[in-house]
């Protein structure tokens, strides 16, 4: 069987306005079939499929001139598309659009909004209004911190669904759960629920979640482990922090500037994940080498999960310096501003 048939089992897409939303048509049988070495025996050392997945998370660099800096207390905290900024102009008691002949202008908050609480409240009212007019879809009722960099002072908190429209840095925790047996490693994969607002039915690594305001990475990971995979604290507390990956993606008025903190958790052979929050349809344990094939050959994974698993492949020796493009691919895992 040749990989030219991949599109017949790749996710067919129905894209909804303003969000990456897909309706997939593949099954676990399809996943297992395309993962087999014999499906395409000649692509062992070919990294092209990995590069394609990194590129899919880093679109639109040439369009950054269409965005205005979003400035709070003289710090750039985000980037807002000029077209979207015009939607903010009518909220003159919250946003100020400054025209500067030197730098093309910027978006600021009204000087009367001095405290983080005042800013959160005022911007939240704007987001609510924009959502009611279907300009920001998929409201999550979850607040992300607005800051110039990780660990810097938080200027205010912003509705998660609005984060890419304001181009703020968004952080998340992503964990690969693996098992060692019969002298090889396996990864637990999840298939997202069909009722998810983003990427329904697509593949995920075992646990992931955005980092809301007011919770530390480690504690957030433990919470997500319980909710998404039924992993008890006694196990999840053993997860090892292994670094971070980043990407920068422009899609229309949306500018995603994401940093994902990565974790590994070695699980016992006896453990079987059990979703608790209804966001995962099912799980499957697959050899790591086969997971690499799925990434290279298909579009089955939620896009940013590809980066996290590729990082795992580097760290566990599945991608080696003998592969052409090794260093370029390694560097591309931090294509965004990782700060």
Tab-separated table of N, CA, C and O in Angstrom, residues 240-245 260-263 311 315 334:
chain	number	residue	atom	x	y	z
A	240	UNK	N	7.775	14.455	34.944
A	240	UNK	CA	9.049	15.176	34.899
A	240	UNK	C	8.932	16.331	33.914
A	240	UNK	O	8.562	16.141	32.751
A	241	UNK	N	9.256	17.521	34.392
A	241	UNK	CA	9.305	18.686	33.511
A	241	UNK	C	10.531	18.575	32.612
A	241	UNK	O	11.654	18.405	33.107
A	242	UNK	N	10.316	18.664	31.290
A	242	UNK	CA	11.419	18.409	30.355
A	242	UNK	C	11.694	19.585	29.414
A	242	UNK	O	12.529	19.475	28.520
A	243	UNK	N	11.015	20.708	29.592
A	243	UNK	CA	11.324	21.857	28.756
A	243	UNK	C	10.082	22.563	28.242
A	243	UNK	O	9.020	22.545	28.876
A	244	UNK	N	10.217	23.165	27.070
A	244	UNK	CA	9.110	23.908	26.477
A	244	UNK	C	9.297	23.966	24.969
A	244	UNK	O	10.426	23.897	24.455
A	245	UNK	N	8.185	24.101	24.251
A	245	UNK	CA	8.195	24.339	22.815
A	245	UNK	C	7.333	25.578	22.558
A	245	UNK	O	6.540	25.984	23.409
A	260	UNK	N	4.357	26.049	25.205
A	260	UNK	CA	3.841	24.849	25.851
A	260	UNK	C	4.935	24.231	26.715
A	260	UNK	O	6.003	23.852	26.221
A	261	UNK	N	4.688	24.144	28.013
A	261	UNK	CA	5.608	23.473	28.927
A	261	UNK	C	5.378	21.965	28.803
A	261	UNK	O	4.245	21.492	28.907
A	262	UNK	N	6.461	21.228	28.576
A	262	UNK	CA	6.346	19.802	28.271
A	262	UNK	C	6.773	18.937	29.457
A	262	UNK	O	7.710	19.268	30.187
A	263	UNK	N	6.073	17.818	29.580
A	263	UNK	CA	6.299	16.873	30.677
A	263	UNK	C	6.276	15.445	30.131
A	263	UNK	O	5.577	15.152	29.156
A	311	UNK	N	9.135	16.665	19.931
A	311	UNK	CA	10.100	16.947	20.995
A	311	UNK	C	10.421	15.672	21.779
A	311	UNK	O	11.594	15.388	22.087
A	315	UNK	N	14.112	13.654	22.349
A	315	UNK	CA	14.683	13.413	23.681
A	315	UNK	C	14.841	11.936	24.000
A	315	UNK	O	15.664	11.555	24.842
A	334	UNK	N	11.114	25.588	18.686
A	334	UNK	CA	10.953	26.866	19.370
A	334	UNK	C	10.866	27.979	18.328
A	334	UNK	O	11.592	28.980	18.375
